[in-house]
Amino acid sequence: MPNLGGGAKCAACEKTVYHAEEVQCNGRSFHKTCFICMGCRKGLDSTTVAAHESEIYCKSCYGKKYGPKGYGYGQGAGALSSDPPRYAGLQPQETKPRPASSNSSENKSSQKFGCSDRCPRCSKAVYAAEKVMGAGKPWHKTCFRCALCAKSLDSTTVTDKEGELYCKVCYAKHFGPKGFGLGNAAMLG
């Protein structure tokens, strides 16, 4: 079929992209409406896109899929092990959804919109569009901050201890090695 006065083909839907609706990334063209994260389906722009080969992601999903893993990257030391979790005499919890109490309007709206997660910082419902995972829990983007200095965190700067989030600087100051020659102590010549 001839390309009659049209533009390039959209890398997502393979339909013609006209100049007025074109977004380019890594030499490929997209419709503005097709320029979305392959993980969470959020709309992207030049400041939020992270490309991996022929795939495009928001920075959060890219970090989760291709970023560093292990201790100090929001997943804790358990991420280094491939062993299944052990239950110290406890039975694993069932994964069946529990019915929410029917007297709360917030519970009704969170059920209606498919949200059952609660932010550990503010205890409010966390919806998919605003969810950031850290320390194995869902957080609001605005609550995803260091517990000590309140600095905003991301997947490359977060460190967790006992379910709380810290930036790497505060974590090192409060939980890192202490003693002569470490931390803020002056070195004597």
mmCIF file of C-alpha atoms in Angstrom, residues 4-131:
data_model
loop_
_atom_site.group_PDB
_atom_site.id
_atom_site.type_symbol
_atom_site.label_atom_id
_atom_site.label_comp_id
_atom_site.label_asym_id
_atom_site.label_seq_id
_atom_site.Cartn_x
_atom_site.Cartn_y
_atom_site.Cartn_z
ATOM 1 C CA LEU A 4 0.281 8.872 0.225
ATOM 2 C CA GLY A 5 1.742 12.063 1.670
ATOM 3 C CA GLY A 6 2.000 10.542 5.142
ATOM 4 C CA GLY A 7 4.855 10.321 7.542
ATOM 5 C CA ALA A 8 6.776 7.498 9.127
ATOM 6 C CA LYS A 9 5.212 4.425 10.724
ATOM 7 C CA CYS A 10 4.539 4.479 14.473
ATOM 8 C CA ALA A 11 6.858 2.049 16.289
ATOM 9 C CA ALA A 12 4.000 1.069 18.633
ATOM 10 C CA CYS A 13 0.896 0.704 16.434
ATOM 11 C CA GLU A 14 2.580 0.643 12.977
ATOM 12 C CA LYS A 15 0.120 3.201 11.564
ATOM 13 C CA THR A 16 1.191 6.375 9.758
ATOM 14 C CA VAL A 17 2.440 9.172 12.008
ATOM 15 C CA TYR A 18 1.878 12.653 10.646
ATOM 16 C CA HIS A 19 4.293 15.432 11.576
ATOM 17 C CA ALA A 20 1.841 17.259 13.885
ATOM 18 C CA GLU A 21 1.380 14.180 16.084
ATOM 19 C CA GLU A 22 4.929 12.785 15.927
ATOM 20 C CA VAL A 23 7.223 12.107 18.868
ATOM 21 C CA GLN A 24 10.678 10.695 18.142
ATOM 22 C CA CYS A 25 12.786 8.494 20.365
ATOM 23 C CA ASN A 26 15.990 6.660 19.353
ATOM 24 C CA GLY A 27 15.335 7.396 15.687
ATOM 25 C CA ARG A 28 11.853 5.886 15.799
ATOM 26 C CA SER A 29 8.551 7.737 15.427
ATOM 27 C CA PHE A 30 5.495 7.432 17.682
ATOM 28 C CA HIS A 31 2.040 8.987 17.876
ATOM 29 C CA LYS A 32 1.817 11.157 21.006
ATOM 30 C CA THR A 33 -0.897 8.786 22.267
ATOM 31 C CA CYS A 34 1.272 5.703 21.585
ATOM 32 C CA PHE A 35 4.312 7.158 23.397
ATOM 33 C CA ILE A 36 3.575 5.309 26.675
ATOM 34 C CA CYS A 37 5.505 3.168 29.135
ATOM 35 C CA MET A 38 5.482 -0.541 28.273
ATOM 36 C CA GLY A 39 5.309 -1.350 31.993
ATOM 37 C CA CYS A 40 2.703 0.921 33.592
ATOM 38 C CA ARG A 41 1.165 2.489 30.444
ATOM 39 C CA LYS A 42 1.775 6.080 31.636
ATOM 40 C CA GLY A 43 2.227 8.779 29.008
ATOM 41 C CA LEU A 44 5.864 9.703 28.391
ATOM 42 C CA ASP A 45 7.773 12.774 27.273
ATOM 43 C CA SER A 46 11.412 13.590 26.634
ATOM 44 C CA THR A 47 12.140 14.021 30.353
ATOM 45 C CA THR A 48 10.459 10.823 31.567
ATOM 46 C CA VAL A 49 11.372 8.304 28.851
ATOM 47 C CA ALA A 50 14.023 5.617 29.283
ATOM 48 C CA ALA A 51 14.639 3.423 26.218
ATOM 49 C CA HIS A 52 16.014 -0.111 26.212
ATOM 50 C CA GLU A 53 16.626 -1.494 22.719
ATOM 51 C CA SER A 54 13.191 -1.269 21.040
ATOM 52 C CA GLU A 55 11.237 -0.832 24.302
ATOM 53 C CA ILE A 56 10.295 2.440 26.025
ATOM 54 C CA TYR A 57 9.606 2.832 29.751
ATOM 55 C CA CYS A 58 9.111 5.523 32.343
ATOM 56 C CA LYS A 59 12.186 5.931 34.521
ATOM 57 C CA SER A 60 10.545 4.120 37.423
ATOM 58 C CA CYS A 61 9.632 0.984 35.421
ATOM 59 C CA TYR A 62 13.008 1.053 33.649
ATOM 60 C CA GLY A 63 14.788 1.130 37.027
ATOM 61 C CA LYS A 64 12.697 -1.775 38.317
ATOM 62 C CA LYS A 65 13.314 -3.889 35.217
ATOM 63 C CA TYR A 66 16.908 -3.027 34.258
ATOM 64 C CA GLY A 67 18.334 -1.067 37.212
ATOM 65 C CA PRO A 68 20.762 -2.343 39.815
ATOM 66 C CA LYS A 69 19.472 -4.921 42.266
ATOM 67 C CA GLY A 70 20.619 -5.969 45.697
ATOM 68 C CA TYR A 71 21.336 -4.355 49.021
ATOM 69 C CA GLY A 72 21.061 -0.577 48.958
ATOM 70 C CA TYR A 73 18.671 -0.457 45.999
ATOM 71 C CA GLY A 74 15.336 -0.610 47.804
ATOM 72 C CA GLN A 75 14.967 -4.368 47.822
ATOM 73 C CA GLY A 76 17.094 -5.246 50.822
ATOM 74 C CA ALA A 77 19.658 -7.979 51.194
ATOM 75 C CA GLY A 78 17.086 -10.665 50.353
ATOM 76 C CA ALA A 79 17.255 -9.618 46.718
ATOM 77 C CA LEU A 80 20.717 -11.123 46.505
ATOM 78 C CA SER A 81 19.453 -14.583 47.360
ATOM 79 C CA SER A 82 17.597 -16.857 44.975
ATOM 80 C CA ASP A 83 16.358 -19.057 47.810
ATOM 81 C CA PRO A 84 12.619 -19.081 48.502
ATOM 82 C CA PRO A 85 11.547 -17.147 51.603
ATOM 83 C CA ARG A 86 11.648 -19.085 54.856
ATOM 84 C CA TYR A 87 8.873 -18.912 57.396
ATOM 85 C CA ALA A 88 10.186 -19.230 60.943
ATOM 86 C CA GLY A 89 7.403 -21.456 62.229
ATOM 87 C CA LEU A 90 4.769 -19.291 60.557
ATOM 88 C CA GLN A 91 2.436 -20.319 57.807
ATOM 89 C CA PRO A 92 2.487 -18.129 54.683
ATOM 90 C CA GLN A 93 -0.517 -15.866 54.456
ATOM 91 C CA GLU A 94 -3.215 -16.740 51.980
ATOM 92 C CA THR A 95 -3.314 -14.531 48.929
ATOM 93 C CA LYS A 96 -7.107 -14.385 48.740
ATOM 94 C CA PRO A 97 -8.378 -10.794 48.808
ATOM 95 C CA ARG A 98 -10.066 -9.876 52.048
ATOM 96 C CA PRO A 99 -13.393 -8.057 51.905
ATOM 97 C CA ALA A 100 -13.092 -4.460 53.064
ATOM 98 C CA SER A 101 -15.390 -3.086 55.726
ATOM 99 C CA SER A 102 -18.469 -1.629 54.078
ATOM 100 C CA ASN A 103 -18.865 1.388 56.343
ATOM 101 C CA SER A 104 -15.906 3.378 54.984
ATOM 102 C CA SER A 105 -16.398 5.524 51.877
ATOM 103 C CA GLU A 106 -12.639 5.455 51.221
ATOM 104 C CA ASN A 107 -12.687 1.637 51.232
ATOM 105 C CA LYS A 108 -15.622 1.662 48.815
ATOM 106 C CA SER A 109 -13.847 3.963 46.376
ATOM 107 C CA SER A 110 -10.589 2.021 46.680
ATOM 108 C CA GLN A 111 -12.473 -1.224 45.973
ATOM 109 C CA LYS A 112 -14.265 0.387 43.042
ATOM 110 C CA PHE A 113 -11.026 1.621 41.491
ATOM 111 C CA GLY A 114 -9.018 -1.513 42.220
ATOM 112 C CA CYS A 115 -6.826 -0.246 45.038
ATOM 113 C CA SER A 116 -6.154 -2.083 48.256
ATOM 114 C CA ASP A 117 -2.613 -0.840 48.925
ATOM 115 C CA ARG A 118 -1.933 1.642 51.733
ATOM 116 C CA CYS A 119 1.053 3.978 51.922
ATOM 117 C CA PRO A 120 3.144 3.289 55.068
ATOM 118 C CA ARG A 121 3.955 7.016 55.429
ATOM 119 C CA CYS A 122 0.441 8.563 55.280
ATOM 120 C CA SER A 123 -1.792 5.427 55.534
ATOM 121 C CA LYS A 124 -3.893 6.550 52.554
ATOM 122 C CA ALA A 125 -4.800 4.421 49.534
ATOM 123 C CA VAL A 126 -2.098 4.130 46.853
ATOM 124 C CA TYR A 127 -3.393 3.908 43.279
ATOM 125 C CA ALA A 128 -1.414 2.460 40.370
ATOM 126 C CA ALA A 129 -0.745 5.848 38.755
ATOM 127 C CA GLU A 130 1.005 7.146 41.876
ATOM 128 C CA LYS A 131 2.561 3.929 43.202
#
